[in-house]
mmCIF file with all atom_site columns, C-alpha atoms in Angstrom:
data_model
loop_
_atom_site.group_PDB
_atom_site.id
_atom_site.type_symbol
_atom_site.label_atom_id
_atom_site.label_alt_id
_atom_site.label_comp_id
_atom_site.label_asym_id
_atom_site.label_entity_id
_atom_site.label_seq_id
_atom_site.pdbx_PDB_ins_code
_atom_site.Cartn_x
_atom_site.Cartn_y
_atom_site.Cartn_z
_atom_site.occupancy
_atom_site.B_iso_or_equiv
_atom_site.pdbx_formal_charge
_atom_site.auth_seq_id
_atom_site.auth_comp_id
_atom_site.auth_asym_id
_atom_site.auth_atom_id
_atom_site.pdbx_PDB_model_num
ATOM 1   C CA . MET A 1 1   ? 102.572 122.984 86.026  1.00 0.00 ? 106 MET A CA 1
ATOM 2   C CA . LYS A 1 2   ? 105.187 121.297 84.896  1.00 0.00 ? 107 LYS A CA 1
ATOM 3   C CA . ALA A 1 3   ? 104.270 117.551 83.854  1.00 0.00 ? 108 ALA A CA 1
ATOM 4   C CA . ALA A 1 4   ? 105.920 115.977 86.975  1.00 0.00 ? 109 ALA A CA 1
ATOM 5   C CA . GLU A 1 5   ? 104.144 117.845 89.349  1.00 0.00 ? 110 GLU A CA 1
ATOM 6   C CA . ALA A 1 6   ? 101.329 117.348 87.029  1.00 0.00 ? 111 ALA A CA 1
ATOM 7   C CA . TRP A 1 7   ? 101.754 113.136 87.459  1.00 0.00 ? 112 TRP A CA 1
ATOM 8   C CA . GLY A 1 8   ? 101.624 113.868 91.391  1.00 0.00 ? 113 GLY A CA 1
ATOM 9   C CA . LEU A 1 9   ? 97.639  114.131 90.952  1.00 0.00 ? 114 LEU A CA 1
ATOM 10  C CA . LEU A 1 10  ? 97.683  110.791 89.812  1.00 0.00 ? 115 LEU A CA 1
ATOM 11  C CA . PHE A 1 11  ? 98.938  109.058 92.938  1.00 0.00 ? 116 PHE A CA 1
ATOM 12  C CA . ALA A 1 12  ? 96.656  110.895 95.179  1.00 0.00 ? 117 ALA A CA 1
ATOM 13  C CA . ALA A 1 13  ? 94.009  113.939 94.687  1.00 0.00 ? 118 ALA A CA 1
ATOM 14  C CA . ASP A 1 14  ? 93.806  117.345 93.550  1.00 0.00 ? 119 ASP A CA 1
ATOM 15  C CA . ASP A 1 15  ? 93.247  120.442 95.198  1.00 0.00 ? 120 ASP A CA 1
ATOM 16  C CA . LYS A 1 16  ? 89.075  119.678 95.331  1.00 0.00 ? 121 LYS A CA 1
ATOM 17  C CA . GLY A 1 17  ? 89.782  116.068 97.032  1.00 0.00 ? 122 GLY A CA 1
ATOM 18  C CA . PRO A 1 18  ? 90.460  112.607 95.961  1.00 0.00 ? 123 PRO A CA 1
ATOM 19  C CA . LEU A 1 19  ? 89.837  111.734 92.138  1.00 0.00 ? 124 LEU A CA 1
ATOM 20  C CA . ALA A 1 20  ? 87.360  109.367 91.267  1.00 0.00 ? 125 ALA A CA 1
ATOM 21  C CA . ASN A 1 21  ? 88.477  107.552 88.507  1.00 0.00 ? 126 ASN A CA 1
ATOM 22  C CA . LEU A 1 22  ? 91.230  107.819 85.855  1.00 0.00 ? 127 LEU A CA 1
ATOM 23  C CA . LYS A 1 23  ? 91.800  106.599 82.178  1.00 0.00 ? 128 LYS A CA 1
ATOM 24  C CA . ILE A 1 24  ? 94.951  106.721 80.190  1.00 0.00 ? 129 ILE A CA 1
ATOM 25  C CA . ASN A 1 25  ? 94.361  106.713 76.692  1.00 0.00 ? 130 ASN A CA 1
ATOM 26  C CA . PRO A 1 26  ? 96.980  106.324 73.661  1.00 0.00 ? 131 PRO A CA 1
ATOM 27  C CA . LEU A 1 27  ? 97.158  109.407 71.377  1.00 0.00 ? 132 LEU A CA 1
ATOM 28  C CA . SER A 1 28  ? 99.751  108.621 69.021  1.00 0.00 ? 133 SER A CA 1
ATOM 29  C CA . ILE A 1 29  ? 101.023 105.518 67.424  1.00 0.00 ? 134 ILE A CA 1
ATOM 30  C CA . ASP A 1 30  ? 104.642 104.940 66.737  1.00 0.00 ? 135 ASP A CA 1
ATOM 31  C CA . LYS A 1 31  ? 105.542 102.932 63.417  1.00 0.00 ? 136 LYS A CA 1
ATOM 32  C CA . LYS A 1 32  ? 106.059 99.772  65.611  1.00 0.00 ? 137 LYS A CA 1
ATOM 33  C CA . GLY A 1 33  ? 102.658 100.048 67.205  1.00 0.00 ? 138 GLY A CA 1
ATOM 34  C CA . GLY A 1 34  ? 104.151 101.142 70.260  1.00 0.00 ? 139 GLY A CA 1
ATOM 35  C CA . GLN A 1 35  ? 102.645 104.121 72.117  1.00 0.00 ? 140 GLN A CA 1
ATOM 36  C CA . LYS A 1 36  ? 104.094 107.152 72.381  1.00 0.00 ? 141 LYS A CA 1
ATOM 37  C CA . SER A 1 37  ? 101.679 109.895 74.223  1.00 0.00 ? 142 SER A CA 1
ATOM 38  C CA . SER A 1 38  ? 98.905  109.141 76.230  1.00 0.00 ? 143 SER A CA 1
ATOM 39  C CA . LEU A 1 39  ? 96.001  111.422 77.177  1.00 0.00 ? 144 LEU A CA 1
ATOM 40  C CA . VAL A 1 40  ? 95.148  111.222 81.153  1.00 0.00 ? 145 VAL A CA 1
ATOM 41  C CA . GLU A 1 41  ? 91.882  111.787 82.361  1.00 0.00 ? 146 GLU A CA 1
ATOM 42  C CA . PHE A 1 42  ? 91.158  112.428 85.936  1.00 0.00 ? 147 PHE A CA 1
ATOM 43  C CA . ILE A 1 43  ? 87.648  112.184 86.201  1.00 0.00 ? 148 ILE A CA 1
ATOM 44  C CA . ARG A 1 44  ? 85.994  113.719 89.226  1.00 0.00 ? 149 ARG A CA 1
ATOM 45  C CA . PRO A 1 45  ? 82.091  113.556 90.007  1.00 0.00 ? 150 PRO A CA 1
ATOM 46  C CA . ASP A 1 46  ? 82.158  117.436 88.950  1.00 0.00 ? 151 ASP A CA 1
ATOM 47  C CA . ARG A 1 47  ? 84.644  117.748 85.786  1.00 0.00 ? 152 ARG A CA 1
ATOM 48  C CA . MET A 1 48  ? 87.562  116.181 84.004  1.00 0.00 ? 153 MET A CA 1
ATOM 49  C CA . VAL A 1 49  ? 91.170  117.158 83.913  1.00 0.00 ? 154 VAL A CA 1
ATOM 50  C CA . PHE A 1 50  ? 93.148  116.183 80.585  1.00 0.00 ? 155 PHE A CA 1
ATOM 51  C CA . LEU A 1 51  ? 96.980  115.808 81.101  1.00 0.00 ? 156 LEU A CA 1
ATOM 52  C CA . GLU A 1 52  ? 98.832  114.911 77.727  1.00 0.00 ? 157 GLU A CA 1
ATOM 53  C CA . THR A 1 53  ? 101.817 112.781 78.458  1.00 0.00 ? 158 THR A CA 1
ATOM 54  C CA . ASN A 1 54  ? 104.979 111.790 77.007  1.00 0.00 ? 159 ASN A CA 1
ATOM 55  C CA . ASN A 1 55  ? 105.375 108.052 77.351  1.00 0.00 ? 160 ASN A CA 1
ATOM 56  C CA . GLU A 1 56  ? 109.182 108.566 76.547  1.00 0.00 ? 161 GLU A CA 1
ATOM 57  C CA . GLU A 1 57  ? 110.126 110.513 79.667  1.00 0.00 ? 162 GLU A CA 1
ATOM 58  C CA . ARG A 1 58  ? 107.585 108.782 82.018  1.00 0.00 ? 163 ARG A CA 1
ATOM 59  C CA . VAL A 1 59  ? 109.132 105.673 83.968  1.00 0.00 ? 164 VAL A CA 1
ATOM 60  C CA . LEU A 1 60  ? 106.541 104.641 86.379  1.00 0.00 ? 165 LEU A CA 1
ATOM 61  C CA . THR A 1 61  ? 102.405 104.873 86.432  1.00 0.00 ? 166 THR A CA 1
ATOM 62  C CA . PHE A 1 62  ? 101.349 103.593 89.630  1.00 0.00 ? 167 PHE A CA 1
ATOM 63  C CA . PRO A 1 63  ? 97.406  102.834 89.363  1.00 0.00 ? 168 PRO A CA 1
ATOM 64  C CA . ASN A 1 64  ? 95.874  103.358 92.773  1.00 0.00 ? 169 ASN A CA 1
ATOM 65  C CA . PHE A 1 65  ? 98.694  104.447 94.944  1.00 0.00 ? 170 PHE A CA 1
ATOM 66  C CA . GLN A 1 66  ? 97.924  104.541 98.783  1.00 0.00 ? 171 GLN A CA 1
ATOM 67  C CA . ASP A 1 67  ? 95.315  101.943 98.027  1.00 0.00 ? 172 ASP A CA 1
ATOM 68  C CA . TYR A 1 68  ? 92.112  103.315 98.101  1.00 0.00 ? 173 TYR A CA 1
ATOM 69  C CA . GLY A 1 69  ? 90.627  101.967 95.546  1.00 0.00 ? 174 GLY A CA 1
ATOM 70  C CA . TYR A 1 70  ? 88.915  98.170  95.653  1.00 0.00 ? 175 TYR A CA 1
ATOM 71  C CA . GLY A 1 71  ? 89.702  95.914  92.491  1.00 0.00 ? 176 GLY A CA 1
ATOM 72  C CA . ILE A 1 72  ? 92.936  94.997  90.657  1.00 0.00 ? 177 ILE A CA 1
ATOM 73  C CA . PHE A 1 73  ? 95.033  98.111  88.983  1.00 0.00 ? 178 PHE A CA 1
ATOM 74  C CA . LEU A 1 74  ? 97.492  96.333  86.482  1.00 0.00 ? 179 LEU A CA 1
ATOM 75  C CA . LEU A 1 75  ? 100.694 97.952  85.409  1.00 0.00 ? 180 LEU A CA 1
ATOM 76  C CA . ASP A 1 76  ? 101.222 99.023  81.976  1.00 0.00 ? 181 ASP A CA 1
ATOM 77  C CA . ASN A 1 77  ? 104.021 97.350  80.123  1.00 0.00 ? 182 ASN A CA 1
ATOM 78  C CA . LYS A 1 78  ? 106.674 100.190 80.886  1.00 0.00 ? 183 LYS A CA 1
ATOM 79  C CA . SER A 1 79  ? 105.442 100.474 84.373  1.00 0.00 ? 184 SER A CA 1
ATOM 80  C CA . ARG A 1 80  ? 105.850 96.603  84.987  1.00 0.00 ? 185 ARG A CA 1
ATOM 81  C CA . ASP A 1 81  ? 109.300 96.624  83.509  1.00 0.00 ? 186 ASP A CA 1
ATOM 82  C CA . TYR A 1 82  ? 110.171 99.554  86.158  1.00 0.00 ? 187 TYR A CA 1
ATOM 83  C CA . VAL A 1 83  ? 109.126 97.778  88.874  1.00 0.00 ? 188 VAL A CA 1
ATOM 84  C CA . LEU A 1 84  ? 110.801 94.782  87.875  1.00 0.00 ? 189 LEU A CA 1
ATOM 85  C CA . LYS A 1 85  ? 114.047 96.214  87.520  1.00 0.00 ? 190 LYS A CA 1
ATOM 86  C CA . ASN A 1 86  ? 113.591 98.865  90.207  1.00 0.00 ? 191 ASN A CA 1
ATOM 87  C CA . ILE A 1 87  ? 111.523 97.576  93.414  1.00 0.00 ? 192 ILE A CA 1
ATOM 88  C CA . GLN A 1 88  ? 114.456 96.980  95.441  1.00 0.00 ? 193 GLN A CA 1
ATOM 89  C CA . ASN A 1 89  ? 115.312 100.623 95.292  1.00 0.00 ? 194 ASN A CA 1
ATOM 90  C CA . GLU A 1 90  ? 111.973 102.150 96.414  1.00 0.00 ? 195 GLU A CA 1
ATOM 91  C CA . LYS A 1 91  ? 112.212 103.287 100.385 1.00 0.00 ? 196 LYS A CA 1
ATOM 92  C CA . ASP A 1 92  ? 108.544 103.731 100.953 1.00 0.00 ? 197 ASP A CA 1
ATOM 93  C CA . ASP A 1 93  ? 107.561 100.139 102.355 1.00 0.00 ? 198 ASP A CA 1
ATOM 94  C CA . PHE A 1 94  ? 104.193 100.227 101.840 1.00 0.00 ? 199 PHE A CA 1
ATOM 95  C CA . LEU A 1 95  ? 104.590 101.435 98.561  1.00 0.00 ? 200 LEU A CA 1
ATOM 96  C CA . ARG A 1 96  ? 107.279 98.407  97.553  1.00 0.00 ? 201 ARG A CA 1
ATOM 97  C CA . THR A 1 97  ? 104.315 96.223  99.134  1.00 0.00 ? 202 THR A CA 1
ATOM 98  C CA . MET A 1 98  ? 102.111 97.338  96.755  1.00 0.00 ? 203 MET A CA 1
ATOM 99  C CA . MET A 1 99  ? 104.465 96.865  93.675  1.00 0.00 ? 204 MET A CA 1
ATOM 100 C CA . TRP A 1 100 ? 104.891 93.512  95.083  1.00 0.00 ? 205 TRP A CA 1
ATOM 101 C CA . GLY A 1 101 ? 101.048 92.962  95.078  1.00 0.00 ? 206 GLY A CA 1
ATOM 102 C CA . SER A 1 102 ? 101.144 94.448  91.408  1.00 0.00 ? 207 SER A CA 1
ATOM 103 C CA . LEU A 1 103 ? 103.516 92.032  90.166  1.00 0.00 ? 208 LEU A CA 1
ATOM 104 C CA . TRP A 1 104 ? 101.467 89.214  91.517  1.00 0.00 ? 209 TRP A CA 1
ATOM 105 C CA . ASP A 1 105 ? 98.334  90.574  89.677  1.00 0.00 ? 210 ASP A CA 1
ATOM 106 C CA . SER A 1 106 ? 100.407 90.443  86.579  1.00 0.00 ? 211 SER A CA 1
ATOM 107 C CA . VAL A 1 107 ? 101.425 87.137  86.921  1.00 0.00 ? 212 VAL A CA 1
ATOM 108 C CA . ARG A 1 108 ? 97.627  85.946  87.855  1.00 0.00 ? 213 ARG A CA 1
ATOM 109 C CA . GLU A 1 109 ? 96.648  88.070  84.801  1.00 0.00 ? 214 GLU A CA 1
ATOM 110 C CA . ALA A 1 110 ? 99.103  85.922  82.451  1.00 0.00 ? 215 ALA A CA 1
ATOM 111 C CA . GLU A 1 111 ? 101.142 89.244  81.808  1.00 0.00 ? 216 GLU A CA 1
ATOM 112 C CA . LEU A 1 112 ? 104.054 88.253  83.671  1.00 0.00 ? 217 LEU A CA 1
ATOM 113 C CA . ASP A 1 113 ? 105.889 84.693  83.822  1.00 0.00 ? 218 ASP A CA 1
ATOM 114 C CA . PRO A 1 114 ? 105.412 82.688  87.373  1.00 0.00 ? 219 PRO A CA 1
ATOM 115 C CA . LYS A 1 115 ? 109.056 82.008  86.820  1.00 0.00 ? 220 LYS A CA 1
ATOM 116 C CA . ASP A 1 116 ? 110.117 85.521  86.269  1.00 0.00 ? 221 ASP A CA 1
ATOM 117 C CA . TYR A 1 117 ? 108.094 86.777  89.477  1.00 0.00 ? 222 TYR A CA 1
ATOM 118 C CA . VAL A 1 118 ? 109.774 83.629  91.877  1.00 0.00 ? 223 VAL A CA 1
ATOM 119 C CA . GLU A 1 119 ? 113.536 84.411  90.803  1.00 0.00 ? 224 GLU A CA 1
ATOM 120 C CA . LEU A 1 120 ? 112.736 87.972  91.443  1.00 0.00 ? 225 LEU A CA 1
ATOM 121 C CA . VAL A 1 121 ? 111.290 87.056  95.242  1.00 0.00 ? 226 VAL A CA 1
ATOM 122 C CA . ILE A 1 122 ? 114.495 84.930  95.416  1.00 0.00 ? 227 ILE A CA 1
ATOM 123 C CA . LYS A 1 123 ? 116.928 87.826  93.854  1.00 0.00 ? 228 LYS A CA 1
ATOM 124 C CA . ARG A 1 124 ? 115.238 90.923  96.101  1.00 0.00 ? 229 ARG A CA 1
ATOM 125 C CA . SER A 1 125 ? 114.722 89.179  99.185  1.00 0.00 ? 230 SER A CA 1
ATOM 126 C CA . GLU A 1 126 ? 115.794 90.632  102.262 1.00 0.00 ? 231 GLU A CA 1
ATOM 127 C CA . CYS A 1 127 ? 115.972 87.553  104.560 1.00 0.00 ? 232 CYS A CA 1
ATOM 128 C CA . LYS A 1 128 ? 119.730 86.103  104.928 1.00 0.00 ? 233 LYS A CA 1
ATOM 129 C CA . LEU A 1 129 ? 119.228 82.102  104.842 1.00 0.00 ? 234 LEU A CA 1
#
């Protein structure tokens, strides 16, 4: 299985049904303290599946894709940066809405400056005033 195909499992389900839980754990740290690779655990009631990923190749990990979970699902720094720069390019209306919600959660959790969020809303607004 290619890494890109494996990441598809993160978003929805595998051939045995929905995944019960997901954890992303750092495996290696670079000299600056940044995470170079991760171990992703897909936890199901009957088994665990592990996938090692290279963080340099990964552009976005979107937890709670398709909104099946209940809770606050925060973006990691790399994913948040990607969403901030590319939210306007997302064609799927529902996923784009989820991205906006995740950015707002980042504001509420003091991970994103409210001013940056408001500026992005104004910049990416599809309404013409």
